[in-house]
Amino acid sequence: MSDDYDSPWKEVVIHHFPEFMAFYFPQAHAQIDWSLPHVFLDQELAALSRDAELGKRLLDKLVSVHKLDGDEQWVLVHLEVQGWRDADFAERMFVYNYRVYNRYRHPVASMALLTDDNRHWRPTGFGWRQLGCTMQLDFPIAKMHDYAYVIADLANQDNPFALVSAAHLLAQNTRNDAHRRRIAKWRLTKMLYERDWDRQRIIDLYRVMDWIMRLPPALEQRLRTGIVQLERRSDMTYLSSIERIGMEIGEREGLKRGLDEGRKRGLDEGRKQGIDEGLQQGQRRGAADMLALVLKARFGPLDPSVQSRIDAADTRQITRWAENSVHAHSLDAVFGSE
């Protein structure tokens, strides 16, 4: 299983930044005026770092916020989420902090969430003292590993990042055990559905958990069927990853078909064309199979005419039906007037 921690962190930090700060950096959160808007400056940060090969990072964000005390009208928060030990990490924090300050001539607060599994790695500053001159950046960190001892308590907290942290830690603990991961993911999913949160927040948080706790296709389909049944019992329709799962399954099937077709044609151009065609066909087939699975779980066995309709549809149409199925209470509502 290949875990992907990058995509979900970008999404969840942007959509729930105040909660992120409250959970991981409560002292900084208490000094920010959240009644005023905060603004992400990702393009500006990308421009500042484009000419420097300072090592890979899991995520970096630059956010403009307002302080409560009025001492400064606004402050720039430079945030890094780092997923592995990097000897140059503290230096990168220092360089980015200076570059942001040099660009805006405004106070910059750098901070880092370390999500690696090495409990001893805790970089908190970079600088030097030479010939009477001192240069120093000290920055606060939050260490994901510190929550490993209270995973059970995380699931009971109100902050959504408690569940995100639990998902991340459980993904690390079950990296080589897909069955244990499926059980853990199912438990977290049920806890998420029990929260008295608005629909969009539940969808956002499930999408993050879904990406972090990746499963092999067979176990993912088993979990997905259980979620559909859970939604039917609770009259909640939050399912949000039909298209992604279908596309992933389709890509694997399509790649195999494309390679087979390329070998048959025996030419480089034929191989490329065969792979492209196979990927498209596989993506459509995977999306169609996943839609049929969800519809069967929600509405029972499908009439052959319905299955034929799905089999004949293109990927765009299947995607529209999948989106309709989230709210639909009948097959007629899924397919509409089309």
CSV table of C-alpha atoms in Angstrom, one decimal:
chain,number,residue,atom,x,y,z
A,1,MET,CA,0.0,0.0,0.0
A,2,SER,CA,1.3,3.4,-0.9
A,3,ASP,CA,0.3,6.1,1.5
A,4,ASP,CA,-0.4,9.7,0.3
A,5,TYR,CA,-0.2,12.3,3.1
A,6,ASP,CA,0.3,15.3,0.9
A,7,SER,CA,-3.1,15.9,-0.9
A,8,PRO,CA,-5.3,15.6,2.2
A,9,TRP,CA,-3.2,17.9,4.3
A,10,LYS,CA,-3.4,20.7,1.7
A,11,GLU,CA,-7.1,20.4,1.6
A,12,VAL,CA,-7.9,20.1,5.3
A,13,VAL,CA,-5.6,23.0,6.3
A,14,ILE,CA,-7.2,25.4,3.8
A,15,HIS,CA,-10.7,24.5,4.7
A,16,HIS,CA,-10.3,24.3,8.4
A,17,PHE,CA,-7.3,26.6,9.2
A,18,PRO,CA,-8.7,28.0,12.5
A,19,GLU,CA,-9.3,24.5,13.9
A,20,PHE,CA,-5.8,23.5,12.7
A,21,MET,CA,-4.3,26.3,14.7
A,22,ALA,CA,-6.4,25.6,17.7
A,23,PHE,CA,-5.4,22.0,17.9
A,24,TYR,CA,-1.7,22.1,17.1
A,25,PHE,CA,-0.8,25.7,18.0
A,26,PRO,CA,-3.3,26.8,20.7
A,27,GLN,CA,-1.1,29.7,22.0
A,28,ALA,CA,-0.8,31.3,18.5
A,29,HIS,CA,-4.5,30.6,17.9
A,30,ALA,CA,-5.5,32.6,21.0
A,31,GLN,CA,-3.7,35.7,19.7
A,32,ILE,CA,-5.4,35.8,16.3
A,33,ASP,CA,-8.6,37.7,15.6
A,34,TRP,CA,-10.7,35.0,13.9
A,35,SER,CA,-13.6,37.4,13.3
A,36,LEU,CA,-11.5,38.9,10.5
A,37,PRO,CA,-10.7,37.0,7.3
A,38,HIS,CA,-7.5,35.1,6.9
A,39,VAL,CA,-6.0,34.9,3.4
A,40,PHE,CA,-3.8,32.1,1.9
A,41,LEU,CA,-0.9,33.4,-0.1
A,42,ASP,CA,0.2,30.2,-1.8
A,43,GLN,CA,1.2,31.8,-5.1
A,44,GLU,CA,3.4,34.3,-3.4
A,45,LEU,CA,5.1,31.6,-1.3
A,46,ALA,CA,5.7,29.5,-4.5
A,47,ALA,CA,7.3,32.5,-6.2
A,48,LEU,CA,9.6,33.1,-3.2
A,49,SER,CA,10.8,29.4,-3.1
A,50,ARG,CA,10.9,28.7,-6.9
A,51,ASP,CA,14.6,29.5,-7.3
A,52,ALA,CA,15.7,27.5,-4.3
A,53,GLU,CA,16.2,23.8,-4.1
A,54,LEU,CA,15.8,23.5,-0.4
A,55,GLY,CA,14.6,20.0,-0.2
A,56,LYS,CA,11.2,18.3,-0.4
A,57,ARG,CA,8.4,19.1,2.0
A,58,LEU,CA,5.0,17.7,2.7
A,59,LEU,CA,3.2,21.0,2.7
A,60,ASP,CA,3.9,24.7,3.1
A,61,LYS,CA,1.5,27.5,3.5
A,62,LEU,CA,1.6,31.3,3.9
A,63,VAL,CA,-1.4,32.9,5.6
A,64,SER,CA,-2.2,36.5,6.4
A,65,VAL,CA,-4.0,36.9,9.8
A,66,HIS,CA,-4.9,39.7,12.1
A,67,LYS,CA,-3.9,39.8,15.8
A,68,LEU,CA,-6.3,40.5,18.6
A,69,ASP,CA,-4.1,43.0,20.5
A,70,GLY,CA,-3.9,45.4,17.5
A,71,ASP,CA,-0.2,45.7,17.9
A,72,GLU,CA,0.1,44.8,14.2
A,73,GLN,CA,-2.7,45.1,11.7
A,74,TRP,CA,-1.7,41.8,10.2
A,75,VAL,CA,0.9,39.1,10.6
A,76,LEU,CA,2.1,36.4,8.1
A,77,VAL,CA,1.9,32.8,9.3
A,78,HIS,CA,4.4,30.6,7.5
A,79,LEU,CA,3.4,27.0,8.1
A,80,GLU,CA,5.2,23.8,7.3
A,81,VAL,CA,3.9,20.2,7.6
A,82,GLN,CA,6.9,18.0,7.4
A,83,GLY,CA,6.6,14.2,7.0
A,84,TRP,CA,10.1,12.9,7.3
A,85,ARG,CA,13.4,13.7,9.0
A,86,ASP,CA,15.4,16.3,7.1
A,87,ALA,CA,18.7,17.6,8.2
A,88,ASP,CA,18.2,20.9,6.3
A,89,PHE,CA,14.6,21.5,7.6
A,90,ALA,CA,15.5,24.2,10.2
A,91,GLU,CA,17.6,26.0,7.7
A,92,ARG,CA,14.7,26.0,5.2
A,93,MET,CA,12.4,27.5,7.9
A,94,PHE,CA,15.0,30.2,8.4
A,95,VAL,CA,15.4,30.9,4.7
A,96,TYR,CA,11.6,31.0,4.0
A,97,ASN,CA,11.0,33.2,7.0
A,98,TYR,CA,13.6,35.8,5.8
A,99,ARG,CA,12.4,35.7,2.2
A,100,VAL,CA,8.8,36.3,3.3
A,101,TYR,CA,9.9,39.2,5.5
A,102,ASN,CA,12.0,40.6,2.7
A,103,ARG,CA,9.1,40.5,0.3
A,104,TYR,CA,6.5,42.0,2.6
A,105,ARG,CA,8.5,43.9,5.3
A,106,HIS,CA,6.0,42.6,7.8
A,107,PRO,CA,6.3,40.3,10.8
A,108,VAL,CA,6.5,36.6,10.0
A,109,ALA,CA,5.6,33.8,12.4
A,110,SER,CA,7.0,30.4,11.3
A,111,MET,CA,5.8,27.1,12.8
A,112,ALA,CA,5.9,23.5,11.9
A,113,LEU,CA,3.9,20.3,12.3
A,114,LEU,CA,6.2,17.3,12.2
A,115,THR,CA,4.3,14.1,11.1
A,116,ASP,CA,7.2,11.7,10.9
A,117,ASP,CA,7.5,8.7,13.1
A,118,ASN,CA,10.8,9.6,14.8
A,119,ARG,CA,10.0,10.9,18.2
A,120,HIS,CA,13.5,12.3,18.8
A,121,TRP,CA,13.6,14.6,15.8
A,122,ARG,CA,12.5,18.0,17.0
A,123,PRO,CA,14.1,20.9,15.1
A,124,THR,CA,13.1,24.2,16.7
A,125,GLY,CA,15.6,26.8,15.5
A,126,PHE,CA,18.4,27.9,13.2
A,127,GLY,CA,21.1,30.6,13.5
A,128,TRP,CA,24.6,31.5,14.4
A,129,ARG,CA,26.7,33.8,16.6
A,130,GLN,CA,29.9,35.2,15.1
A,131,LEU,CA,32.1,38.2,16.0
A,132,GLY,CA,29.5,39.8,18.3
A,133,CYS,CA,26.7,39.3,15.7
A,134,THR,CA,23.8,37.0,16.5
A,135,MET,CA,21.3,35.7,13.9
A,136,GLN,CA,18.6,33.3,15.2
A,137,LEU,CA,15.1,32.0,14.3
A,138,ASP,CA,13.3,30.0,16.9
A,139,PHE,CA,10.0,28.5,15.9
A,140,PRO,CA,7.3,26.4,17.6
A,141,ILE,CA,6.6,22.9,16.5
A,142,ALA,CA,3.9,20.4,17.1
A,143,LYS,CA,4.9,16.7,17.0
A,144,MET,CA,2.3,14.2,15.7
A,145,HIS,CA,4.1,11.4,17.5
A,146,ASP,CA,3.3,13.0,20.8
A,147,TYR,CA,-0.4,12.1,20.2
A,148,ALA,CA,0.4,8.4,19.6
A,149,TYR,CA,-0.1,7.7,23.3
A,150,VAL,CA,-3.6,9.1,23.4
A,151,ILE,CA,-5.1,7.9,20.1
A,152,ALA,CA,-8.2,6.5,21.9
A,153,ASP,CA,-8.8,10.0,23.5
A,154,LEU,CA,-8.5,11.8,20.1
A,155,ALA,CA,-11.6,10.2,18.8
A,156,ASN,CA,-13.6,11.8,21.6
A,157,GLN,CA,-12.5,15.4,21.0
A,158,ASP,CA,-14.5,18.0,19.2
A,159,ASN,CA,-11.8,19.4,17.1
A,160,PRO,CA,-11.8,17.8,13.7
A,161,PHE,CA,-8.0,17.6,13.7
A,162,ALA,CA,-8.2,15.1,16.5
A,163,LEU,CA,-9.7,12.7,14.1
A,164,VAL,CA,-7.2,13.6,11.4
A,165,SER,CA,-4.4,13.0,13.8
A,166,ALA,CA,-5.8,9.6,14.8
A,167,ALA,CA,-6.2,8.7,11.1
A,168,HIS,CA,-2.6,9.7,10.4
A,169,LEU,CA,-1.2,7.8,13.4
A,170,LEU,CA,-3.3,4.7,12.7
A,171,ALA,CA,-2.1,4.8,9.0
A,172,GLN,CA,1.5,4.7,10.3
A,173,ASN,CA,0.7,1.9,12.7
A,174,THR,CA,-1.0,-0.3,10.1
A,175,ARG,CA,1.3,0.4,7.2
A,176,ASN,CA,2.0,-3.3,6.7
A,177,ASP,CA,-1.4,-4.7,7.9
A,178,ALA,CA,-4.2,-3.9,5.5
A,179,HIS,CA,-6.8,-5.8,7.5
A,180,ARG,CA,-6.0,-3.9,10.7
A,181,ARG,CA,-6.1,-0.7,8.8
A,182,ARG,CA,-9.6,-1.5,7.4
A,183,ILE,CA,-10.9,-2.1,10.9
A,184,ALA,CA,-9.4,1.1,12.2
A,185,LYS,CA,-10.7,3.1,9.3
A,186,TRP,CA,-14.2,1.7,9.7
A,187,ARG,CA,-14.2,2.6,13.4
A,188,LEU,CA,-13.1,6.2,12.7
A,189,THR,CA,-15.7,6.5,9.9
A,190,LYS,CA,-18.5,5.5,12.3
A,191,MET,CA,-17.2,8.0,14.9
A,192,LEU,CA,-17.2,10.7,12.2
A,193,TYR,CA,-20.8,9.9,11.2
A,194,GLU,CA,-21.8,10.2,14.9
A,195,ARG,CA,-20.6,13.7,15.2
A,196,ASP,CA,-23.1,16.6,15.2
A,197,TRP,CA,-21.3,18.4,12.4
A,198,ASP,CA,-22.6,19.9,9.3
A,199,ARG,CA,-22.7,17.8,6.2
A,200,GLN,CA,-19.8,19.6,4.4
A,201,ARG,CA,-17.5,19.2,7.3
A,202,ILE,CA,-18.1,15.5,7.6
A,203,ILE,CA,-17.5,15.1,3.8
A,204,ASP,CA,-14.2,17.1,4.1
A,205,LEU,CA,-13.0,15.1,7.0
A,206,TYR,CA,-13.9,11.8,5.5
A,207,ARG,CA,-12.1,12.7,2.3
A,208,VAL,CA,-9.0,13.4,4.3
A,209,MET,CA,-9.3,10.1,6.3
A,210,ASP,CA,-10.0,8.3,3.1
A,211,TRP,CA,-6.8,9.6,1.4
A,212,ILE,CA,-4.6,9.0,4.5
A,213,MET,CA,-5.7,5.5,5.2
A,214,ARG,CA,-5.4,3.9,1.8
A,215,LEU,CA,-6.6,0.3,1.3
A,216,PRO,CA,-6.2,-2.3,-1.4
A,217,PRO,CA,-9.1,-2.3,-3.8
A,218,ALA,CA,-10.9,-5.4,-2.4
A,219,LEU,CA,-10.8,-4.1,1.2
A,220,GLU,CA,-11.8,-0.6,0.0
A,221,GLN,CA,-14.9,-2.0,-1.7
A,222,ARG,CA,-15.8,-3.9,1.4
A,223,LEU,CA,-15.5,-0.8,3.5
A,224,ARG,CA,-17.4,1.3,0.9
A,225,THR,CA,-20.3,-1.2,1.0
A,226,GLY,CA,-20.4,-0.9,4.8
A,227,ILE,CA,-20.5,2.9,4.6
A,228,VAL,CA,-23.4,2.8,2.1
A,229,GLN,CA,-25.3,0.5,4.5
A,230,LEU,CA,-24.5,2.8,7.4
A,231,GLU,CA,-25.8,5.8,5.5
A,232,ARG,CA,-29.1,4.0,4.7
A,233,ARG,CA,-29.6,3.1,8.4
A,234,SER,CA,-28.9,6.7,9.6
A,235,ASP,CA,-30.5,8.5,6.6
A,236,MET,CA,-27.3,10.4,6.0
A,237,THR,CA,-25.7,10.6,2.6
A,238,TYR,CA,-22.1,11.8,2.9
A,239,LEU,CA,-20.4,9.5,0.5
A,240,SER,CA,-17.7,11.6,-1.3
A,241,SER,CA,-15.1,9.3,-2.9
A,242,ILE,CA,-17.0,7.3,-5.6
A,243,GLU,CA,-15.2,8.9,-8.5
A,244,ARG,CA,-11.8,8.7,-7.0
A,245,ILE,CA,-12.1,5.0,-6.2
A,246,GLY,CA,-13.6,4.2,-9.5
A,247,MET,CA,-10.9,6.1,-11.3
A,248,GLU,CA,-8.1,4.4,-9.4
A,249,ILE,CA,-9.5,1.0,-10.1
A,250,GLY,CA,-10.0,2.0,-13.7
A,251,GLU,CA,-6.4,3.3,-14.1
A,252,ARG,CA,-5.0,-0.1,-13.0
A,253,GLU,CA,-7.3,-2.0,-15.3
A,254,GLY,CA,-6.6,0.5,-18.1
A,255,LEU,CA,-2.9,0.3,-17.7
A,256,LYS,CA,-3.0,-3.5,-18.0
A,257,ARG,CA,-5.2,-3.3,-21.1
A,258,GLY,CA,-3.1,-0.6,-22.6
A,259,LEU,CA,0.1,-2.5,-22.2
A,260,ASP,CA,-1.5,-5.6,-23.6
A,261,GLU,CA,-2.7,-3.7,-26.6
A,262,GLY,CA,0.7,-2.0,-27.0
A,263,ARG,CA,2.5,-5.4,-27.0
A,264,LYS,CA,0.1,-6.6,-29.7
A,265,ARG,CA,0.8,-3.6,-31.9
A,266,GLY,CA,4.5,-4.0,-31.3
A,267,LEU,CA,5.4,-0.3,-32.1
A,268,ASP,CA,6.2,2.6,-29.9
A,269,GLU,CA,3.4,4.7,-31.2
A,270,GLY,CA,1.0,1.8,-31.1
A,271,ARG,CA,2.1,1.1,-27.6
A,272,LYS,CA,1.5,4.7,-26.5
A,273,GLN,CA,-1.9,4.9,-28.2
A,274,GLY,CA,-2.9,1.5,-26.8
A,275,ILE,CA,-2.0,2.6,-23.3
A,276,ASP,CA,-3.9,5.9,-23.6
A,277,GLU,CA,-7.0,4.1,-25.0
A,278,GLY,CA,-6.7,1.4,-22.3
A,279,LEU,CA,-6.5,4.0,-19.5
A,280,GLN,CA,-9.6,5.8,-20.8
A,281,GLN,CA,-11.5,2.5,-21.1
A,282,GLY,CA,-10.3,1.3,-17.7
A,283,GLN,CA,-11.2,4.6,-16.0
A,284,ARG,CA,-14.7,4.5,-17.4
A,285,ARG,CA,-15.1,0.8,-16.5
A,286,GLY,CA,-13.9,1.4,-13.0
A,287,ALA,CA,-16.2,4.3,-12.4
A,288,ALA,CA,-19.2,2.3,-13.8
A,289,ASP,CA,-18.4,-0.7,-11.6
A,290,MET,CA,-18.2,1.5,-8.5
A,291,LEU,CA,-21.5,3.3,-9.3
A,292,ALA,CA,-23.2,0.0,-9.8
A,293,LEU,CA,-21.9,-1.2,-6.5
A,294,VAL,CA,-23.2,1.8,-4.6
A,295,LEU,CA,-26.6,1.7,-6.3
A,296,LYS,CA,-27.0,-2.0,-5.5
A,297,ALA,CA,-26.1,-1.3,-1.8
A,298,ARG,CA,-28.6,1.6,-1.6
A,299,PHE,CA,-31.5,0.4,-3.8
A,300,GLY,CA,-31.1,-3.4,-4.1
A,301,PRO,CA,-30.4,-5.5,-7.2
A,302,LEU,CA,-30.3,-3.5,-10.5
A,303,ASP,CA,-32.6,-4.2,-13.4
A,304,PRO,CA,-30.6,-5.4,-16.5
A,305,SER,CA,-31.8,-2.3,-18.3
A,306,VAL,CA,-30.2,-0.1,-15.6
A,307,GLN,CA,-27.0,-2.0,-15.7
A,308,SER,CA,-26.9,-1.7,-19.5
A,309,ARG,CA,-27.4,2.0,-19.2
A,310,ILE,CA,-24.5,2.3,-16.9
A,311,ASP,CA,-22.3,0.1,-19.0
A,312,ALA,CA,-23.0,2.2,-22.1
A,313,ALA,CA,-22.4,5.6,-20.5
A,314,ASP,CA,-19.2,7.7,-20.8
A,315,THR,CA,-17.1,8.7,-17.8
A,316,ARG,CA,-18.7,12.2,-17.6
A,317,GLN,CA,-22.2,10.8,-17.5
A,318,ILE,CA,-21.3,8.2,-14.9
A,319,THR,CA,-19.7,11.0,-12.7
A,320,ARG,CA,-23.0,13.0,-12.9
A,321,TRP,CA,-25.0,10.0,-11.8
A,322,ALA,CA,-22.5,9.3,-9.0
A,323,GLU,CA,-23.0,12.9,-7.8
A,324,ASN,CA,-26.8,12.5,-8.0
A,325,SER,CA,-26.6,9.3,-6.0
A,326,VAL,CA,-25.3,11.1,-2.9
A,327,HIS,CA,-28.7,12.8,-2.3
A,328,ALA,CA,-31.1,10.6,-4.3
A,329,HIS,CA,-33.8,8.5,-2.6
A,330,SER,CA,-34.6,6.5,-5.7
A,331,LEU,CA,-33.1,5.3,-8.9
A,332,ASP,CA,-35.3,7.7,-10.8
A,333,ALA,CA,-33.7,10.6,-8.9
A,334,VAL,CA,-30.2,9.3,-9.8
A,335,PHE,CA,-30.8,9.2,-13.5
A,336,GLY,CA,-33.2,12.1,-13.6
A,337,SER,CA,-34.9,12.9,-17.0
A,338,GLU,CA,-31.9,11.7,-19.0
